C-alpha cells in the first residue's frame, strides 16, 4: 500500500483517524506526531534490496544486514574493477599452453591483491564518508571492521575460486594464491590498527610483489608458490590475526598524534 | 532538568608539534552551549574529544560521569550521544532511508522494524520525510545538513554534539533547526560549534568563545554582549583601528577599544561581544 492509498483509506474510514488523533487516545502531540511518522515509515518502507534479502534468507541478523550492505567497497565501481582484474588474470593464465604455462604466475600474483585492496577500501577513512559517524556510535569498531572485511574478503575469494576452477590447467597450483591472500589481508588488517588501511594495504601489496618477483626469478613457479610459501603464508595469516585481536580496541577511536 | 554533564580538566591536544587545544577547566551542563571561535581556533578538536571520536592525549574528560579513555565507559557514552561531524559524513549513493537504517544499526537498534520507526520519526523532525527514498547525493546542501542532524537524533540521545549545525541552511531552515535545537536543549545537553554568533549563540544558555586553542570567554549570551558595552558604534566609514562590518548600504558597525569622540555608542549584541574578544 502506498502512502496515497493509505491516505484515501484513512479518509474513507472515519473511525481510524480518531484512533490516532482523538484526545482520549493520544494526548501528547509529540507522541501523536511520532506515531504518524512511524506509520508512514512502515508503509513507505521500500522492499529490502536483493543483497539484503539474500543475507536475511541466509540467516544474517537484522542488525548486521545494513552494516554489510553499506560497506563502501561494495560499490559498483569496486565490483566492476575486481571483475575486470580477475578477467585479466584469467585471460593471462588461460591463454598459456605448453612451455608458456609458467605464466600462471600472473594469476597467482594478482589474486591475493584483490581481497587486499577490497579490505583496505572497506574501512579507510579516506574512502568511507561515514567513518566519524560510525566512530561516535556505540557499535564495537572491531565488529564493524570484521563484518566489512569479511564481506569483501568473502566476495572476492569466491570470485577468485570460480576463476581458478575455470582455468584449463594447473591442478592444485591454481589455488596456491589462497593462503598468500589470507596472509596479506590478515597482515594489512593488523597494520590498519596503527596506520590508514589504504597505506597498510599498499605497503603489504608492494612487499608481496617484491617477494614474488624475487622468488620467481630465483626458482620455478611451482617452487615459488610451493610448500615453503604456503607454510610461511599460514604463519603470517595466524600472526596477523593474533595481532589484530590484540589491538582491536584501536579500531574504536582515532589518534591525532 | 536531569541532563548529563560534560566536564574537561587540564586538557591539551596536539597535532604533531602544533598545539591545537589547551583547556584548564570547562563544564557543559544541561541546556545548550554554543562554542564560538574563528576557523582553526580548536572548536572542532574540542567537539571531537567530547564526542569520544579522538583519543584524549593529556588531561581528563568526563561525559555523564564516564571516562572515554576506558573502552566500556566510552561505549556507555556513545549510547547516549548524537554527533554531527563538521563534514557531513554522508554517502552520496545511499538512499536517505537506508542511511538512517545503517546509522540505526550502528547505534545498536537491533530490530529492523524499530529502526524504520526511528527513521520515520527523525526524518519527520527535520522535514525530510518526502525525500526518504531519494539518493543522498541528489539532495541540496541544506537537506544534507538536516539529514546529518536527523541521524544524530536516532535513538533519542540525551547529549548532542553538533559541529556547525546551521552551515549550508537557508533562512527558513536555519530557523527550523534552531527551534529544534532549542526544544531539544530543554531536556538534553546540547553543545554546538558555530560561526554564527548572533543567530545560534543568542539562543543558547551559555557561550564559550575559543581563540587560538584556549577558551577566552565562558558565560551567558547577555554577558558576552555586555563585554562590548561602550565599544560599539555605527558610522558611514570603516575605522581601520576597529573591527568593522557592513550592516547596510554605506553603513558600518564597528567594535573597538573605545568610542571615537565623534561617534555615539549603540547597544552591543552577542556578535559585538564576540568580535570584541577575538579581536584581541
Short mmCIF file of C-alpha atoms in Angstrom, two decimals:
data_model
loop_
_atom_site.label_atom_id
_atom_site.label_comp_id
_atom_site.label_asym_id
_atom_site.label_seq_id
_atom_site.Cartn_x
_atom_site.Cartn_y
_atom_site.Cartn_z
CA UNK A 1 0.00 0.00 0.00
CA UNK A 2 1.40 3.41 -0.94
CA UNK A 3 1.06 6.47 1.24
CA UNK A 4 -1.55 7.89 -1.14
CA UNK A 5 -3.63 4.72 -0.86
CA UNK A 6 -3.27 4.88 2.89
CA UNK A 7 -4.48 8.48 2.93
CA UNK A 8 -7.52 7.51 0.86
CA UNK A 9 -8.31 4.64 3.20
CA UNK A 10 -7.97 6.97 6.19
CA UNK A 11 -10.34 9.46 4.58
CA UNK A 12 -12.93 6.77 3.84
CA UNK A 13 -12.87 5.35 7.30
CA UNK A 14 -13.97 7.95 9.82
CA UNK A 15 -13.02 5.98 12.89
CA UNK A 16 -9.38 5.29 12.11
CA UNK A 17 -8.12 8.91 12.24
CA UNK A 18 -9.76 9.31 15.63
CA UNK A 19 -7.74 6.40 16.92
CA UNK A 20 -4.62 8.43 16.32
CA UNK A 21 -5.82 11.99 16.66
CA UNK A 22 -8.56 11.74 19.28
CA UNK A 23 -7.57 13.37 22.56
CA UNK A 24 -8.88 10.42 24.57
CA UNK A 25 -6.38 8.12 22.85
CA UNK A 26 -3.29 10.29 22.36
CA UNK A 27 -2.86 13.46 24.35
CA UNK A 28 0.82 14.11 23.77
CA UNK A 29 1.23 15.92 20.42
CA UNK A 30 4.83 14.75 20.16
CA UNK A 31 3.72 11.17 20.54
CA UNK A 32 0.91 11.75 18.07
CA UNK A 33 3.38 13.06 15.51
CA UNK A 34 5.78 10.23 16.27
CA UNK A 35 3.01 7.66 15.77
CA UNK A 36 2.05 9.04 12.38
CA UNK A 37 5.69 9.27 11.32
CA UNK A 38 6.19 5.67 12.39
CA UNK A 39 3.11 4.52 10.46
CA UNK A 40 4.29 6.39 7.38
CA UNK A 41 7.72 4.84 7.75
CA UNK A 42 6.19 1.35 7.86
CA UNK A 43 4.00 1.99 4.82
CA UNK A 44 6.61 3.79 2.74
CA UNK A 45 9.41 1.40 3.64
CA UNK A 46 10.77 0.04 0.37
CA UNK A 47 11.33 -3.66 -0.11
CA UNK A 48 14.84 -4.64 1.03
CA UNK A 49 17.38 -4.84 -1.79
CA UNK A 50 18.46 -8.11 -3.37
CA UNK A 51 21.63 -8.42 -1.29
CA UNK A 52 19.72 -7.67 1.92
CA UNK A 53 17.07 -10.28 1.07
CA UNK A 54 19.73 -12.89 0.30
CA UNK A 55 21.54 -12.16 3.56
CA UNK A 56 18.32 -12.35 5.57
CA UNK A 57 17.47 -15.65 3.86
CA UNK A 58 20.94 -16.93 4.80
CA UNK A 59 20.20 -16.18 8.43
CA UNK A 60 22.25 -13.00 8.83
CA UNK A 61 20.75 -10.98 11.69
CA UNK A 62 18.61 -7.89 11.05
CA UNK A 63 21.14 -5.58 12.70
CA UNK A 64 24.06 -6.93 10.67
CA UNK A 65 22.47 -6.69 7.22
CA UNK A 66 22.64 -2.85 6.97
CA UNK A 67 26.28 -2.95 8.07
CA UNK A 68 27.11 -5.37 5.26
CA UNK A 69 25.12 -3.63 2.54
CA UNK A 70 26.59 -0.24 3.48
CA UNK A 71 30.17 -1.45 3.06
CA UNK A 72 31.85 1.17 0.82
CA UNK A 73 33.78 -1.49 -1.07
CA UNK A 74 30.50 -2.99 -2.28
CA UNK A 75 30.09 -0.08 -4.67
CA UNK A 76 29.55 -0.96 -8.29
CA UNK A 77 32.82 0.71 -9.32
CA UNK A 78 34.78 -1.54 -6.98
CA UNK A 79 32.94 -4.70 -8.02
CA UNK A 80 33.44 -3.81 -11.69
CA UNK A 81 37.17 -3.22 -11.24
CA UNK A 82 37.54 -6.52 -9.35
CA UNK A 83 35.68 -8.30 -12.14
CA UNK A 84 37.93 -6.78 -14.79
CA UNK A 85 41.08 -7.57 -12.83
CA UNK A 86 40.01 -11.18 -12.38
CA UNK A 87 39.11 -11.46 -16.04
CA UNK A 88 42.52 -10.11 -16.95
CA UNK A 89 44.22 -12.56 -14.60
CA UNK A 90 42.18 -15.46 -16.01
CA UNK A 91 42.87 -14.46 -19.60
CA UNK A 92 46.58 -14.18 -18.90
CA UNK A 93 46.72 -17.57 -17.28
CA UNK A 94 44.22 -19.31 -19.54
CA UNK A 95 45.97 -18.38 -22.78
CA UNK A 96 49.09 -20.28 -21.84
CA UNK A 97 49.91 -23.62 -23.25
CA UNK A 98 52.95 -25.85 -23.33
CA UNK A 99 56.16 -24.31 -22.10
CA UNK A 100 54.40 -20.96 -21.55
CA UNK A 101 52.38 -22.50 -18.73
CA UNK A 102 54.60 -20.78 -16.17
CA UNK A 103 52.67 -17.63 -16.95
CA UNK A 104 50.09 -18.82 -14.41
CA UNK A 105 52.25 -16.71 -12.16
CA UNK A 106 50.30 -13.65 -13.36
CA UNK A 107 47.14 -15.05 -11.87
CA UNK A 108 48.79 -16.26 -8.68
CA UNK A 109 50.49 -12.90 -8.20
CA UNK A 110 47.45 -10.72 -8.80
CA UNK A 111 44.87 -12.82 -6.99
CA UNK A 112 46.00 -12.02 -3.40
CA UNK A 113 45.99 -8.29 -4.21
CA UNK A 114 42.26 -8.19 -4.92
CA UNK A 115 40.92 -9.12 -1.48
CA UNK A 116 43.71 -6.98 -0.02
CA UNK A 117 42.52 -3.90 -1.91
CA UNK A 118 38.92 -4.67 -1.02
CA UNK A 119 39.67 -4.88 2.69
CA UNK A 120 41.55 -1.57 2.52
CA UNK A 121 38.60 0.10 0.81
CA UNK A 122 36.19 -1.38 3.31
CA UNK A 123 37.30 0.73 6.23
CA UNK A 124 39.59 3.56 5.16
CA UNK A 125 38.54 6.98 6.49
CA UNK A 126 39.60 8.34 3.11
CA UNK A 127 37.02 6.19 1.35
CA UNK A 128 34.23 5.94 3.92
CA UNK A 129 32.37 9.25 4.42
CA UNK A 130 30.54 7.81 7.43
CA UNK A 131 33.76 6.99 9.26
CA UNK A 132 33.31 9.55 12.06
CA UNK A 133 29.61 8.83 12.44
CA UNK A 134 30.49 5.16 12.93
CA UNK A 135 33.24 6.02 15.43
CA UNK A 136 30.85 8.06 17.57
CA UNK A 137 28.30 5.22 17.59
CA UNK A 138 28.28 2.55 20.29
CA UNK A 139 28.89 -0.35 17.90
CA UNK A 140 32.12 -2.25 18.54
CA UNK A 141 34.61 -0.92 15.97
CA UNK A 142 36.26 -4.33 15.73
CA UNK A 143 32.94 -5.97 14.90
CA UNK A 144 32.20 -3.42 12.20
CA UNK A 145 35.70 -3.83 10.79
CA UNK A 146 35.36 -7.61 10.69
CA UNK A 147 31.89 -7.50 9.12
CA UNK A 148 33.11 -5.26 6.33
CA UNK A 149 36.40 -7.09 5.85
CA UNK A 150 34.69 -10.48 5.75
CA UNK A 151 32.09 -9.18 3.31
CA UNK A 152 34.73 -8.06 0.84
CA UNK A 153 37.06 -10.96 1.53
CA UNK A 154 34.26 -13.48 1.12
CA UNK A 155 33.05 -11.97 -2.14
CA UNK A 156 36.43 -11.61 -3.79
CA UNK A 157 37.63 -15.03 -2.60
CA UNK A 158 34.54 -16.70 -4.01
CA UNK A 159 35.09 -14.94 -7.33
CA UNK A 160 38.73 -15.96 -7.44
CA UNK A 161 37.86 -19.57 -6.60
CA UNK A 162 35.41 -19.66 -9.51
CA UNK A 163 38.10 -18.19 -11.77
CA UNK A 164 40.56 -20.81 -10.52
CA UNK A 165 38.11 -23.60 -11.30
CA UNK A 166 37.61 -22.25 -14.83
CA UNK A 167 41.31 -22.33 -15.59
CA UNK A 168 42.13 -25.05 -18.13
CA UNK A 169 45.24 -26.35 -16.40
CA UNK A 170 47.38 -26.03 -13.31
CA UNK A 171 45.88 -28.58 -10.93
CA UNK A 172 46.14 -27.68 -7.27
CA UNK A 173 48.57 -24.93 -8.16
CA UNK A 174 45.55 -22.90 -9.33
CA UNK A 175 44.59 -22.25 -5.71
CA UNK A 176 48.11 -21.55 -4.48
CA UNK A 177 47.06 -17.90 -4.09
CA UNK A 178 44.61 -18.70 -1.27
CA UNK A 179 46.98 -18.79 1.72
CA UNK A 180 49.07 -15.83 0.47
CA UNK A 181 45.79 -13.90 0.08
CA UNK A 182 44.87 -14.71 3.66
CA UNK A 183 48.35 -13.70 4.82
CA UNK A 184 48.37 -10.34 3.02
CA UNK A 185 44.86 -9.39 4.13
CA UNK A 186 45.45 -10.52 7.70
CA UNK A 187 48.68 -8.53 7.86
CA UNK A 188 47.07 -5.46 6.31
CA UNK A 189 44.16 -5.67 8.76
CA UNK A 190 46.57 -5.86 11.69
CA UNK A 191 48.52 -2.86 10.35
CA UNK A 192 45.23 -0.97 9.93
CA UNK A 193 45.04 -0.68 13.73
CA UNK A 194 48.09 1.59 13.53
CA UNK A 195 48.09 3.08 10.02
CA UNK A 196 45.50 4.13 7.47
CA UNK A 197 44.07 0.95 5.87
CA UNK A 198 44.91 2.16 2.35
CA UNK A 199 48.52 2.80 3.31
CA UNK A 200 48.74 -0.54 5.13
CA UNK A 201 47.34 -2.46 2.16
CA UNK A 202 49.56 -0.61 -0.33
CA UNK A 203 52.66 -1.41 1.72
CA UNK A 204 51.75 -5.08 2.13
CA UNK A 205 50.89 -5.32 -1.58
CA UNK A 206 54.23 -3.81 -2.56
CA UNK A 207 56.13 -6.22 -0.31
CA UNK A 208 54.13 -9.13 -1.76
CA UNK A 209 55.01 -8.14 -5.33
CA UNK A 210 58.67 -7.79 -4.38
CA UNK A 211 58.77 -11.22 -2.75
CA UNK A 212 57.02 -12.90 -5.68
CA UNK A 213 59.30 -11.23 -8.22
CA UNK A 214 62.39 -12.33 -6.33
CA UNK A 215 61.08 -15.87 -5.78
CA UNK A 216 60.01 -16.42 -9.37
CA UNK A 217 63.29 -15.08 -10.75
CA UNK A 218 65.25 -17.40 -8.46
CA UNK A 219 63.20 -20.57 -8.97
CA UNK A 220 60.30 -22.13 -10.87
CA UNK A 221 56.69 -21.11 -10.35
CA UNK A 222 56.00 -24.43 -8.67
CA UNK A 223 58.76 -23.74 -6.17
CA UNK A 224 57.92 -20.07 -5.76
CA UNK A 225 54.32 -20.86 -4.75
CA UNK A 226 55.30 -24.19 -3.23
CA UNK A 227 55.12 -25.58 0.30
CA UNK A 228 57.53 -23.07 1.80
CA UNK A 229 55.46 -20.09 0.69
CA UNK A 230 52.26 -21.82 1.84
CA UNK A 231 53.64 -22.55 5.30
CA UNK A 232 55.05 -19.03 5.68
CA UNK A 233 51.74 -17.57 4.48
CA UNK A 234 49.80 -19.62 7.02
CA UNK A 235 52.13 -18.45 9.77
CA UNK A 236 51.79 -14.78 8.72
CA UNK A 237 47.99 -15.11 8.49
CA UNK A 238 47.89 -16.51 12.04
CA UNK A 239 50.26 -13.87 13.41
CA UNK A 240 48.25 -11.12 11.71
CA UNK A 241 45.01 -12.44 13.18
CA UNK A 242 46.53 -12.55 16.68
CA UNK A 243 47.95 -9.03 16.36
CA UNK A 244 44.60 -7.76 15.08
CA UNK A 245 42.81 -9.34 18.04
CA UNK A 246 45.25 -7.80 20.50
CA UNK A 247 44.99 -4.31 19.03
CA UNK A 248 41.27 -4.40 18.23
CA UNK A 249 40.44 -1.52 20.59
CA UNK A 250 42.48 0.80 18.38
CA UNK A 251 39.69 0.49 15.81
CA UNK A 252 37.29 2.28 18.19
CA UNK A 253 38.98 5.66 18.23
CA UNK A 254 41.30 7.86 16.20
CA UNK A 255 44.59 9.26 17.36
CA UNK A 256 45.82 12.70 16.26
CA UNK A 257 49.37 12.07 17.47
CA UNK B 1 16.33 19.20 34.09
CA UNK B 2 18.26 15.98 34.50
CA UNK B 3 20.57 16.22 31.52
CA UNK B 4 24.11 14.82 31.69
CA UNK B 5 27.12 16.99 32.39
CA UNK B 6 30.30 17.05 30.33
CA UNK B 7 33.44 18.20 32.13
CA UNK B 8 37.01 18.68 30.91
CA UNK B 9 40.05 19.49 33.01
CA UNK B 10 43.67 20.29 32.10
CA UNK B 11 43.03 19.22 28.53
CA UNK B 12 45.81 19.56 25.99
CA UNK B 13 45.76 18.33 22.42
CA UNK B 14 48.41 18.48 19.75
CA UNK B 15 48.66 17.67 16.04
CA UNK B 16 52.29 16.70 15.79
CA UNK B 17 54.22 19.66 17.18
CA UNK B 18 51.34 22.11 16.87
CA UNK B 19 49.28 22.74 19.96
CA UNK B 20 45.61 22.74 18.95
CA UNK B 21 43.86 22.98 22.30
CA UNK B 22 44.62 23.91 25.89
CA UNK B 23 41.70 24.00 28.30
CA UNK B 24 42.09 24.46 32.06
CA UNK B 25 38.58 23.64 33.19
CA UNK B 26 35.28 23.68 31.36
CA UNK B 27 31.87 22.25 32.19
CA UNK B 28 28.90 21.77 29.87
CA UNK B 29 25.72 21.32 31.84
CA UNK B 30 22.20 20.59 30.65
CA UNK B 31 20.82 23.01 28.09
CA UNK B 32 22.51 24.44 25.04
CA UNK B 33 26.08 25.67 24.89
CA UNK B 34 27.50 27.39 21.82
CA UNK B 35 31.21 27.21 21.14
CA UNK B 36 32.23 30.24 19.13
CA UNK B 37 35.58 30.84 17.56
CA UNK B 38 37.36 31.66 14.32
CA UNK B 39 38.48 28.94 11.91
CA UNK B 40 41.31 26.87 13.32
CA UNK B 41 40.66 28.02 16.86
CA UNK B 42 40.18 24.49 18.22
CA UNK B 43 36.37 24.23 18.21
CA UNK B 44 36.24 21.06 16.15
CA UNK B 45 39.07 19.45 18.10
CA UNK B 46 37.21 20.13 21.35
CA UNK B 47 33.99 18.69 19.93
CA UNK B 48 35.73 15.57 18.63
CA UNK B 49 37.19 14.99 22.07
CA UNK B 50 33.79 15.43 23.73
CA UNK B 51 32.23 13.08 21.17
CA UNK B 52 34.88 10.42 22.02
CA UNK B 53 35.91 10.28 18.37
CA UNK B 54 39.51 11.15 19.04
CA UNK B 55 41.82 9.99 21.79
CA UNK B 56 42.45 12.19 24.82
CA UNK B 57 46.17 12.92 24.78
CA UNK B 58 46.50 14.80 28.06
CA UNK B 59 44.03 15.82 30.75
CA UNK B 60 40.67 14.39 31.70
CA UNK B 61 37.27 14.33 30.04
CA UNK B 62 34.16 13.08 31.81
CA UNK B 63 30.97 12.69 29.85
CA UNK B 64 27.94 11.92 32.02
CA UNK B 65 30.48 10.79 34.61
CA UNK B 66 32.10 8.29 32.23
CA UNK B 67 35.74 8.25 31.22
CA UNK B 68 36.17 8.00 27.42
CA UNK B 69 39.65 6.51 27.74
CA UNK B 70 38.10 3.30 29.09
CA UNK B 71 36.61 1.11 26.36
CA UNK B 72 33.46 0.13 28.24
CA UNK B 73 32.80 3.62 29.56
CA UNK B 74 33.39 5.05 26.09
CA UNK B 75 30.68 2.73 24.75
CA UNK B 76 28.36 3.87 27.56
CA UNK B 77 28.94 7.48 26.49
CA UNK B 78 28.28 6.68 22.84
CA UNK B 79 24.97 5.04 23.73
CA UNK B 80 23.78 8.44 24.95
CA UNK B 81 25.36 10.56 22.26
CA UNK B 82 24.26 12.09 18.98
CA UNK B 83 27.06 13.56 16.89
CA UNK B 84 27.11 15.73 13.79
CA UNK B 85 30.60 15.98 12.35
CA UNK B 86 31.99 19.08 10.67
CA UNK B 87 31.93 17.32 7.34
CA UNK B 88 28.55 15.80 6.70
CA UNK B 89 29.71 12.19 6.58
CA UNK B 90 27.02 11.17 4.13
CA UNK B 91 27.48 8.54 1.42
CA UNK B 92 26.11 10.18 -1.75
CA UNK B 93 24.92 6.98 -3.43
CA UNK B 94 22.98 5.69 -0.45
CA UNK B 95 19.30 6.50 -0.08
CA UNK B 96 18.15 8.64 2.82
CA UNK B 97 16.15 5.87 4.45
CA UNK B 98 18.90 3.28 4.02
CA UNK B 99 21.40 5.68 5.58
CA UNK B 100 19.21 6.16 8.65
CA UNK B 101 18.76 2.39 8.82
CA UNK B 102 22.54 1.97 8.70
CA UNK B 103 23.16 4.55 11.43
CA UNK B 104 20.39 2.92 13.47
CA UNK B 105 22.27 -0.38 13.23
CA UNK B 106 25.48 1.39 14.28
CA UNK B 107 23.54 2.71 17.27
CA UNK B 108 22.62 -0.85 18.24
CA UNK B 109 18.92 -0.60 17.35
CA UNK B 110 18.64 -4.28 16.60
CA UNK B 111 15.13 -4.63 15.22
CA UNK B 112 14.63 -3.57 11.59
CA UNK B 113 11.06 -2.59 12.43
CA UNK B 114 12.21 -0.35 15.26
CA UNK B 115 14.83 1.25 13.00
CA UNK B 116 12.13 2.00 10.44
CA UNK B 117 10.06 3.69 13.13
CA UNK B 118 13.02 5.74 14.33
CA UNK B 119 13.82 6.66 10.75
CA UNK B 120 10.29 7.88 10.14
CA UNK B 121 10.36 9.91 13.34
CA UNK B 122 13.72 11.63 12.82
CA UNK B 123 13.04 12.41 9.16
CA UNK B 124 9.75 13.95 10.20
CA UNK B 125 11.53 16.07 12.81
CA UNK B 126 13.83 17.60 10.21
CA UNK B 127 11.16 17.73 7.48
CA UNK B 128 12.80 15.22 5.17
CA UNK B 129 10.04 12.60 5.01
CA UNK B 130 9.29 13.48 1.40
CA UNK B 131 12.80 12.61 0.23
CA UNK B 132 13.22 9.42 2.27
CA UNK B 133 13.66 7.29 -0.83
CA UNK B 134 15.98 9.68 -2.67
CA UNK B 135 19.71 9.24 -3.03
CA UNK B 136 21.64 11.48 -0.64
CA UNK B 137 23.77 12.89 -3.47
CA UNK B 138 20.67 14.37 -5.09
CA UNK B 139 19.70 16.39 -2.00
CA UNK B 140 20.55 20.07 -1.59
CA UNK B 141 23.29 21.12 0.85
CA UNK B 142 20.67 22.23 3.37
CA UNK B 143 18.82 18.92 3.14
CA UNK B 144 22.05 17.02 3.64
CA UNK B 145 22.79 19.08 6.75
CA UNK B 146 19.33 18.30 8.08
CA UNK B 147 19.93 14.62 7.38
CA UNK B 148 23.13 14.84 9.42
CA UNK B 149 21.09 16.21 12.29
CA UNK B 150 18.43 13.53 11.77
CA UNK B 151 20.96 10.71 12.12
CA UNK B 152 22.20 12.29 15.35
CA UNK B 153 18.67 12.15 16.77
CA UNK B 154 18.29 8.41 16.14
CA UNK B 155 17.86 6.54 19.40
CA UNK B 156 16.89 9.75 21.25
CA UNK B 157 20.30 10.59 22.76
CA UNK B 158 20.42 12.91 25.76
CA UNK B 159 23.69 14.53 24.62
CA UNK B 160 24.04 16.17 21.24
CA UNK B 161 27.36 17.38 19.92
CA UNK B 162 26.95 19.33 16.71
CA UNK B 163 29.67 20.89 14.61
CA UNK B 164 28.26 23.82 12.62
CA UNK B 165 24.65 22.56 12.61
CA UNK B 166 23.36 25.56 10.65
CA UNK B 167 26.02 25.51 7.94
CA UNK B 168 24.54 25.43 4.45
CA UNK B 169 20.95 26.03 5.56
CA UNK B 170 18.76 28.77 4.11
CA UNK B 171 16.89 31.28 6.24
CA UNK B 172 13.74 29.27 6.93
CA UNK B 173 15.68 26.06 7.53
CA UNK B 174 18.00 27.85 9.96
CA UNK B 175 15.02 28.99 11.98
CA UNK B 176 13.51 25.49 11.97
CA UNK B 177 16.71 23.75 13.02
CA UNK B 178 17.48 26.45 15.61
CA UNK B 179 13.97 25.94 17.02
CA UNK B 180 14.53 22.19 17.09
CA UNK B 181 17.82 22.60 18.94
CA UNK B 182 16.21 24.95 21.47
CA UNK B 183 13.47 22.39 22.04
CA UNK B 184 15.98 19.55 22.41
CA UNK B 185 18.04 21.62 24.84
CA UNK B 186 15.10 21.74 27.25
CA UNK B 187 15.81 18.22 28.40
CA UNK B 188 19.22 17.37 26.94
CA UNK B 189 22.79 18.60 26.86
CA UNK B 190 23.44 20.24 23.50
CA UNK B 191 26.88 21.53 22.55
CA UNK B 192 27.30 23.16 19.15
CA UNK B 193 30.22 24.82 17.49
CA UNK B 194 29.27 27.71 15.29
CA UNK B 195 30.45 30.80 13.49
CA UNK B 196 27.02 32.35 13.71
CA UNK B 197 27.39 34.32 16.94
CA UNK B 198 24.21 36.29 16.50
CA UNK B 199 21.95 33.55 15.25
CA UNK B 200 22.70 30.48 17.34
CA UNK B 201 24.64 31.69 20.35
CA UNK B 202 21.81 34.05 21.27
CA UNK B 203 19.53 31.03 21.62
CA UNK B 204 21.92 29.10 23.86
CA UNK B 205 22.07 29.13 27.63
CA UNK B 206 25.84 29.51 27.60
CA UNK B 207 28.55 30.61 25.24
CA UNK B 208 32.19 29.55 25.19
CA UNK B 209 34.47 31.60 22.98
CA UNK B 210 37.58 29.72 21.88
CA UNK B 211 40.50 31.57 20.36
CA UNK B 212 43.89 30.15 19.48
CA UNK B 213 43.08 26.85 21.17
CA UNK B 214 42.00 28.33 24.51
CA UNK B 215 38.64 29.31 25.99
CA UNK B 216 38.75 33.09 26.38
CA UNK B 217 35.16 33.62 27.50
CA UNK B 218 32.58 31.47 29.31
CA UNK B 219 29.22 32.95 30.20
CA UNK B 220 25.72 33.75 29.05
CA UNK B 221 24.97 35.43 25.71
CA UNK B 222 23.98 38.51 27.71
CA UNK B 223 27.39 38.54 29.43
CA UNK B 224 29.09 38.19 26.06
CA UNK B 225 27.18 41.12 24.62
CA UNK B 226 27.98 43.18 27.74
CA UNK B 227 31.66 42.58 27.02
CA UNK B 228 31.38 45.11 24.19
CA UNK B 229 29.41 47.69 26.19
CA UNK B 230 30.61 51.20 25.35
CA UNK B 231 32.77 49.93 22.48
CA UNK B 232 30.30 49.69 19.60
CA UNK B 233 29.24 52.41 17.21
CA UNK B 234 27.85 52.74 13.70
CA UNK B 235 29.18 55.12 11.08
CA UNK B 236 29.49 55.68 7.35
CA UNK B 237 33.20 54.81 7.29
CA UNK B 238 35.07 51.73 8.47
CA UNK B 239 37.56 52.63 11.21
CA UNK B 240 40.91 50.92 10.48
CA UNK B 241 41.63 50.67 14.20
CA UNK B 242 38.42 48.75 14.92
CA UNK B 243 36.69 45.60 13.67
CA UNK B 244 34.03 46.91 11.32
CA UNK B 245 31.38 45.05 9.36
CA UNK B 246 28.91 46.37 6.81
CA UNK B 247 25.37 46.45 8.19
CA UNK B 248 23.68 48.34 5.38
CA UNK B 249 24.38 50.39 2.25
CA UNK B 250 27.28 52.66 3.18
CA UNK B 251 26.90 51.83 6.85
CA UNK B 252 29.40 50.04 9.10
CA UNK B 253 29.14 48.69 12.63
CA UNK B 254 32.45 48.89 14.46
CA UNK B 255 33.80 47.34 17.64
CA UNK B 256 36.89 48.99 19.06
CA UNK B 257 38.73 49.68 22.29
CA UNK B 258 36.57 52.73 22.89
CA UNK B 259 34.11 55.02 21.10
CA UNK B 260 35.69 57.74 18.90
CA UNK B 261 34.82 61.23 20.17
CA UNK B 262 32.67 62.00 17.13
CA UNK B 263 30.54 58.81 17.43
CA UNK B 264 27.73 57.73 19.71
CA UNK B 265 27.67 54.26 21.31
CA UNK B 266 25.00 51.76 20.29
CA UNK B 267 23.73 48.82 22.37
CA UNK B 268 26.03 45.81 21.81
CA UNK B 269 24.89 42.44 20.50
CA UNK B 270 26.31 38.94 21.05
CA UNK B 271 28.23 39.27 17.77
CA UNK B 272 29.76 42.54 19.00
CA UNK B 273 30.85 40.87 22.22
CA UNK B 274 32.39 38.02 20.24
CA UNK B 275 34.28 40.40 17.95
CA UNK B 276 35.48 42.42 20.94
CA UNK B 277 37.00 39.26 22.42
CA UNK B 278 38.53 37.52 19.42
CA UNK B 279 39.94 40.77 18.09
CA UNK B 280 42.36 40.78 20.97
#
